[in-house]
Coordinates of C-alpha atoms and ligand atoms in Angstrom, one line a residue:
M90 CA -41.0 -80.7 34.7
D91 CA -38.1 -83.5 32.7
L92 CA -35.5 -81.6 32.3
A93 CA -34.1 -84.3 30.0
E94 CA -37.3 -83.7 27.9
L95 CA -36.2 -79.5 28.0
N96 CA -33.0 -80.0 27.1
R97 CA -33.7 -82.7 24.0
V98 CA -36.1 -79.7 22.5
A99 CA -33.6 -76.4 23.2
T100 CA -30.7 -78.9 21.5
A101 CA -33.0 -79.6 19.0
M102 CA -33.8 -76.3 18.7
V103 CA -30.6 -75.5 18.0
A104 CA -29.2 -78.8 15.7
P105 CA -26.1 -77.9 13.2
G106 CA -27.3 -77.2 9.8
K107 CA -31.3 -75.4 11.1
G108 CA -32.5 -72.6 13.0
L109 CA -36.0 -71.1 13.5
L110 CA -38.5 -69.3 11.4
A111 CA -40.2 -66.6 13.5
A112 CA -43.4 -66.7 11.9
D113 CA -45.4 -64.6 15.0
E114 CA -45.9 -61.4 14.1
S115 CA -48.5 -59.7 15.6
G116 CA -51.9 -59.1 14.3
G117 CA -50.4 -54.9 13.9
T118 CA -47.1 -56.1 12.3
I119 CA -48.2 -58.0 10.2
A120 CA -50.5 -55.9 8.7
K121 CA -47.1 -53.2 8.1
R122 CA -45.6 -56.0 6.4
F123 CA -48.9 -57.0 4.3
A124 CA -49.0 -53.1 3.5
A125 CA -45.8 -53.6 2.4
I126 CA -46.4 -55.8 -0.7
D127 CA -50.3 -54.2 -0.9
V128 CA -52.1 -57.0 0.3
E129 CA -55.0 -56.7 3.0
S130 CA -54.6 -58.3 6.3
T131 CA -57.7 -60.6 6.8
E132 CA -57.0 -64.0 8.7
T133 CA -57.7 -65.5 5.3
N134 CA -54.8 -63.8 4.1
R135 CA -52.5 -64.2 6.9
R136 CA -53.0 -68.1 7.3
D137 CA -52.7 -68.5 3.1
Y138 CA -49.3 -66.6 3.9
R139 CA -48.0 -68.6 6.8
E140 CA -49.5 -71.8 5.3
L141 CA -47.2 -71.2 2.0
L142 CA -44.1 -70.7 4.5
F143 CA -44.9 -74.3 6.9
R144 CA -45.9 -76.2 3.5
S145 CA -42.3 -74.8 1.5
T146 CA -41.3 -78.8 2.1
K147 CA -37.6 -78.6 1.6
A148 CA -36.8 -75.3 3.5
M149 CA -39.0 -76.5 6.5
H150 CA -37.4 -80.3 6.1
D151 CA -33.5 -79.6 5.8
H152 CA -33.2 -76.2 7.6
I153 CA -35.9 -74.5 9.8
S154 CA -35.8 -76.7 13.1
G155 CA -39.2 -74.6 14.7
V156 CA -41.3 -72.3 14.4
I157 CA -42.5 -69.6 16.5
L158 CA -46.2 -68.8 15.8
F159 CA -49.0 -66.0 16.6
D160 CA -51.7 -67.2 19.3
E161 CA -53.9 -66.7 15.8
T162 CA -52.0 -69.1 13.7
I163 CA -51.5 -72.1 16.4
R164 CA -55.6 -72.3 15.9
Q165 CA -55.9 -71.9 12.1
K166 CA -56.5 -74.8 9.8
A167 CA -54.8 -74.9 6.7
V168 CA -57.3 -74.4 3.4
D169 CA -57.9 -78.5 3.5
G170 CA -58.2 -78.0 7.2
T171 CA -55.1 -79.7 8.6
P172 CA -54.3 -77.9 11.9
L173 CA -51.0 -75.5 10.9
V174 CA -49.1 -77.1 13.9
K175 CA -49.6 -80.5 12.5
I176 CA -48.3 -79.0 9.2
I177 CA -45.1 -77.8 11.2
E178 CA -44.7 -81.4 12.8
Q179 CA -45.4 -82.7 9.7
A180 CA -42.0 -81.3 8.6
G181 CA -40.1 -82.6 11.0
A182 CA -40.0 -79.1 12.8
I183 CA -41.3 -78.6 16.0
P184 CA -43.6 -76.0 16.6
G185 CA -43.5 -72.7 19.6
I186 CA -45.0 -70.1 20.8
K187 CA -44.7 -66.4 21.6
V188 CA -46.3 -65.5 24.6
D189 CA -45.6 -62.6 25.6
K190 CA -48.1 -59.2 24.8
G191 CA -46.1 -56.9 23.9
A192 CA -44.0 -53.9 25.1
K193 CA -45.6 -50.7 26.8
S194 CA -44.3 -47.4 27.9
L195 CA -42.6 -48.2 31.2
A196 CA -43.9 -45.2 33.8
F197 CA -40.9 -42.9 34.8
C198 CA -39.1 -44.2 31.9
P199 CA -39.5 -41.9 28.6
G200 CA -38.6 -44.2 25.5
E201 CA -38.8 -47.6 27.3
T202 CA -40.5 -50.1 27.2
I203 CA -41.8 -53.0 29.7
T204 CA -42.9 -56.3 27.9
E205 CA -46.0 -56.9 30.0
G206 CA -48.2 -61.0 29.9
L207 CA -47.1 -62.8 32.7
D208 CA -50.3 -62.1 34.7
G209 CA -52.6 -65.7 34.0
L210 CA -49.6 -66.4 32.2
R211 CA -49.4 -69.9 33.7
E212 CA -52.6 -71.0 32.3
R213 CA -52.3 -69.6 29.1
L214 CA -49.0 -72.0 28.7
A215 CA -51.3 -75.1 29.6
E216 CA -53.6 -74.6 27.0
Y217 CA -50.2 -73.5 24.3
R218 CA -49.1 -76.9 25.7
E219 CA -52.4 -78.4 24.6
L220 CA -52.4 -77.8 21.0
G221 CA -48.5 -78.6 20.2
A222 CA -46.0 -76.0 21.1
R223 CA -43.3 -77.6 22.8
F224 CA -41.2 -73.7 23.0
C225 CA -42.3 -70.6 23.6
K226 CA -41.0 -66.9 23.3
W227 CA -41.1 -63.5 25.0
R228 CA -38.9 -60.7 24.0
A229 CA -38.2 -57.7 25.8
V230 CA -37.0 -54.6 23.8
I231 CA -33.5 -52.4 24.9
N232 CA -33.6 -49.0 23.4
I233 CA -30.4 -47.2 22.9
G234 CA -30.4 -43.1 22.9
S235 CA -29.9 -40.2 25.0
G236 CA -29.8 -41.3 28.2
I237 CA -30.9 -43.8 27.9
P238 CA -31.2 -47.6 29.1
T239 CA -32.3 -47.0 31.8
Y240 CA -31.1 -49.2 34.7
D241 CA -35.0 -49.4 35.5
S242 CA -35.6 -50.5 32.0
I243 CA -32.9 -53.4 31.9
S244 CA -33.7 -54.9 35.0
S245 CA -37.5 -55.0 34.8
N246 CA -37.6 -56.3 31.9
A247 CA -34.5 -58.8 33.0
H248 CA -37.2 -59.8 36.0
A249 CA -39.8 -60.4 32.9
L250 CA -37.7 -62.2 31.2
A251 CA -36.8 -64.8 34.1
R252 CA -40.3 -64.9 35.4
Y253 CA -41.8 -66.4 32.1
A254 CA -38.8 -68.6 31.3
A255 CA -39.4 -70.1 34.8
L256 CA -43.1 -70.8 34.5
C257 CA -42.4 -71.9 30.9
Q258 CA -40.0 -75.0 32.3
E259 CA -42.5 -75.4 35.2
Q260 CA -45.0 -76.2 32.3
G261 CA -42.8 -78.5 30.4
L262 CA -41.7 -75.4 27.5
V263 CA -38.6 -74.2 26.2
P264 CA -38.5 -70.9 27.0
I265 CA -37.0 -69.0 24.3
V266 CA -35.0 -65.9 26.0
E267 CA -34.9 -62.3 23.9
P268 CA -33.7 -59.5 24.8
E269 CA -33.6 -57.2 22.3
V270 CA -30.9 -54.0 21.9
L271 CA -32.8 -52.8 19.1
M272 CA -30.4 -51.0 16.3
D273 CA -33.0 -48.2 15.9
G274 CA -30.5 -45.0 16.3
D275 CA -27.2 -43.0 15.4
H276 CA -25.0 -45.1 18.3
T277 CA -21.7 -46.7 17.9
I278 CA -21.1 -49.9 17.8
D279 CA -19.4 -50.2 20.9
R280 CA -22.6 -48.4 22.7
C281 CA -24.2 -51.5 21.4
D282 CA -21.5 -53.9 22.7
E283 CA -21.7 -51.9 26.2
V284 CA -25.5 -51.8 26.6
T285 CA -26.0 -55.7 25.2
E286 CA -23.0 -56.8 27.4
L287 CA -24.6 -55.2 31.0
V288 CA -28.1 -56.4 29.6
L289 CA -26.9 -59.9 29.2
K290 CA -25.6 -59.6 32.7
T291 CA -28.3 -58.9 34.2
V292 CA -30.5 -61.5 32.5
F293 CA -28.6 -63.9 33.4
Q294 CA -28.5 -63.0 36.8
A295 CA -32.5 -62.9 37.2
L296 CA -32.7 -66.0 35.6
F297 CA -30.3 -67.8 38.2
T298 CA -32.2 -66.0 40.7
A299 CA -35.8 -67.6 39.4
R300 CA -33.7 -70.8 39.2
V301 CA -34.1 -71.3 35.6
K302 CA -32.4 -74.5 33.9
L303 CA -30.0 -73.1 31.8
E304 CA -30.0 -76.7 30.3
G305 CA -33.6 -76.0 28.8
M306 CA -33.4 -72.8 27.5
V307 CA -32.4 -70.8 24.0
L308 CA -31.4 -67.3 24.7
K309 CA -32.1 -65.0 21.0
P310 CA -30.3 -62.0 21.4
N311 CA -29.1 -59.1 18.8
M312 CA -25.8 -59.3 17.3
I313 CA -23.4 -56.3 18.0
V314 CA -23.9 -54.1 15.4
P315 CA -23.9 -49.7 15.2
G316 CA -27.0 -48.1 14.9
A317 CA -28.5 -48.1 11.4
K318 CA -27.9 -44.1 11.4
C319 CA -24.7 -44.5 13.1
A320 CA -22.3 -42.4 10.2
T321 CA -19.4 -45.5 11.0
Q322 CA -20.8 -48.9 9.7
A323 CA -18.7 -52.2 10.4
S324 CA -17.1 -55.2 8.6
D325 CA -19.3 -58.5 8.9
E326 CA -15.8 -60.0 10.7
D327 CA -15.7 -57.0 13.1
I328 CA -19.8 -57.8 13.8
A329 CA -18.8 -61.4 14.3
E330 CA -15.8 -60.8 16.8
K331 CA -17.7 -58.5 18.6
T332 CA -20.3 -60.7 19.4
I333 CA -18.9 -63.6 20.1
R334 CA -16.4 -62.0 22.7
V335 CA -19.4 -60.2 24.4
L336 CA -21.2 -63.5 24.5
K337 CA -18.6 -65.4 26.2
D338 CA -18.5 -63.2 28.7
C339 CA -21.9 -63.3 29.6
V340 CA -23.8 -66.7 28.4
P341 CA -23.0 -70.0 30.5
S342 CA -21.9 -73.0 28.2
A343 CA -24.7 -75.0 29.4
V344 CA -27.1 -73.3 27.7
P345 CA -27.4 -75.3 24.7
G346 CA -27.5 -72.6 22.0
I347 CA -28.4 -69.3 20.8
A348 CA -30.3 -68.2 18.5
F349 CA -29.7 -64.8 16.9
L350 CA -32.8 -62.4 15.9
S351 CA -32.4 -60.1 12.8
G352 CA -33.4 -56.9 13.5
G353 CA -33.7 -55.3 10.7
Q354 CA -30.4 -56.4 9.1
A355 CA -30.8 -57.0 5.6
D356 CA -30.8 -60.8 4.1
V357 CA -27.6 -61.0 3.2
E358 CA -26.0 -59.6 5.7
A359 CA -27.7 -61.3 8.6
T360 CA -27.0 -64.2 6.9
A361 CA -22.9 -63.5 6.1
R362 CA -22.9 -62.6 9.9
L363 CA -24.1 -65.5 10.9
D364 CA -21.3 -67.2 9.0
A365 CA -18.8 -65.5 10.0
M366 CA -19.0 -66.1 13.5
N367 CA -19.8 -70.2 12.7
K368 CA -16.3 -69.6 10.7
I369 CA -14.5 -68.3 14.2
G370 CA -15.7 -70.9 16.0
G371 CA -14.8 -72.5 19.5
F372 CA -17.7 -71.2 21.6
P373 CA -19.4 -73.6 23.3
W374 CA -23.0 -73.4 21.9
H375 CA -24.3 -73.7 18.9
L376 CA -24.9 -70.7 16.7
T377 CA -28.5 -70.4 14.7
F378 CA -31.1 -67.8 13.7
S379 CA -34.7 -67.2 14.6
Y380 CA -35.4 -64.5 12.1
G381 CA -38.3 -62.9 11.0
R382 CA -37.6 -60.1 8.9
A383 CA -34.4 -61.6 7.2
L384 CA -36.4 -65.3 6.4
Q385 CA -39.5 -63.8 4.7
H386 CA -38.6 -60.5 3.2
A387 CA -37.8 -62.5 -0.2
P388 CA -41.0 -65.1 0.1
Q389 CA -44.0 -61.9 0.9
V390 CA -42.4 -60.1 -1.8
A391 CA -42.2 -62.8 -4.3
W392 CA -45.8 -63.7 -3.1
S393 CA -47.4 -60.4 -3.5
G394 CA -51.1 -62.2 -2.3
K395 CA -51.6 -63.7 -5.6
P396 CA -52.2 -67.6 -5.4
E397 CA -50.1 -68.1 -9.2
N398 CA -46.9 -66.5 -6.9
V399 CA -46.6 -69.7 -4.4
A400 CA -44.1 -71.6 -6.2
A401 CA -41.9 -69.1 -6.5
A402 CA -42.4 -67.6 -2.8
E403 CA -41.5 -70.9 -1.7
A404 CA -38.2 -71.2 -3.8
A405 CA -37.5 -67.6 -2.3
F406 CA -38.1 -69.2 1.4
S407 CA -36.3 -72.6 0.6
H408 CA -33.0 -70.3 -0.6
R409 CA -32.9 -68.2 2.5
A410 CA -33.8 -70.8 4.9
E411 CA -30.6 -73.2 2.6
M412 CA -28.1 -70.0 3.0
N413 CA -28.9 -69.4 6.8
G414 CA -28.8 -73.4 7.1
L415 CA -25.0 -73.3 5.6
A416 CA -23.6 -70.4 7.8
T417 CA -25.3 -72.3 10.9
L418 CA -22.0 -74.2 9.6
G419 CA -19.7 -71.5 8.6
K420 CA -19.8 -73.1 5.2
W421 CA -21.9 -70.1 3.4
T422 CA -19.7 -68.1 0.8
P423 CA -21.5 -64.9 -1.3
D424 CA -21.3 -66.6 -4.6
M425 CA -23.8 -69.0 -3.8
E426 CA -26.3 -66.2 -3.3
S427 CA -26.6 -66.8 -7.1
T428 CA -25.3 -69.8 -8.3
I429 CA -27.5 -71.6 -5.4
A430 CA -30.6 -69.6 -7.0
Q431 CA -29.9 -70.3 -10.3
R432 CA -30.1 -74.2 -9.0
S433 CA -33.7 -74.2 -7.7
Ligands
LIG665 P1 -36.4 -60.0 13.2 O1 -35.9 -61.5 12.8 O2 -37.2 -59.7 12.5 O3 -35.9 -59.7 14.1 O4 -37.4 -61.3 14.0 C1 -36.9 -61.7 14.7 C2 -38.7 -62.0 16.4 O5 -38.8 -63.0 16.3 C3 -38.2 -60.7 16.5 O6 -38.6 -60.7 18.3

């Protein structure tokens, strides 16, 4: 393991003005997203859509530091035969790969899951590195509800994340450590705050036990938000302030950067809240985005599977990437949503 190289990659992933594109939807998830725009989920359609994103030069070159891929995509070639990984590299972005095998029911813990994929992981990581990946992602899912999360789900998922992260670093790959506390349900923002704090403290304890080098990783957490069905919603400033407070309490300053998931927040909400955090400032890590839905919803709708819509989809993606890039600097304002969109 070359820690200086891991730190170099982790730092590049969270470079100011840039963030990560999460394009690692599993077969089931991409089929759901395509169904919403009336597109059949065939291998060719998935390739065409992702090629469109990766060839969006302005977004990729100026605002995307890296792309998280799914196993199928890291092996795919563009229409002209160029591997998609090469197209990402040519845009100056770093290819990464989702390596977990999904969240499965956790025995004796109804409503909770454990993320699987550790068996054989060392060999899979070595192959992904050969294919061009320089970082990985593993997502643990924590659900809030009546009587949950249990300590079993939190500690089992933290343990799996730590074993995954250590294997990644051993193989020369930067782990994105993603413990996602879901925003499904009617819980309050304070409940999200309390659960996220327990989850992050447990995860960092497990990372320490597994001897993971914090300088060579990126944390991908949820923001502190109320449940989507909670009667009392919160302001962007409140969310930003609470999120920073929990992170300061839980995340050592050796971690180079924190890249948030969007988790079902609306596009502009996810941008506004990231921007609000960076406007507050005063923390030791770079705060950026690793958005899936909040970056891709607009281009997916614009594309809708039609070749004649490729330019409109590229423009929609570039716009969201630019807005989020500005939010990493605390330089976004709501009026840019319309003025910059008109300019392009
Ligand atoms: P969302 O931004 O859509 O939550 O996706 C990010 C991600 O990679 C979840 O694992």
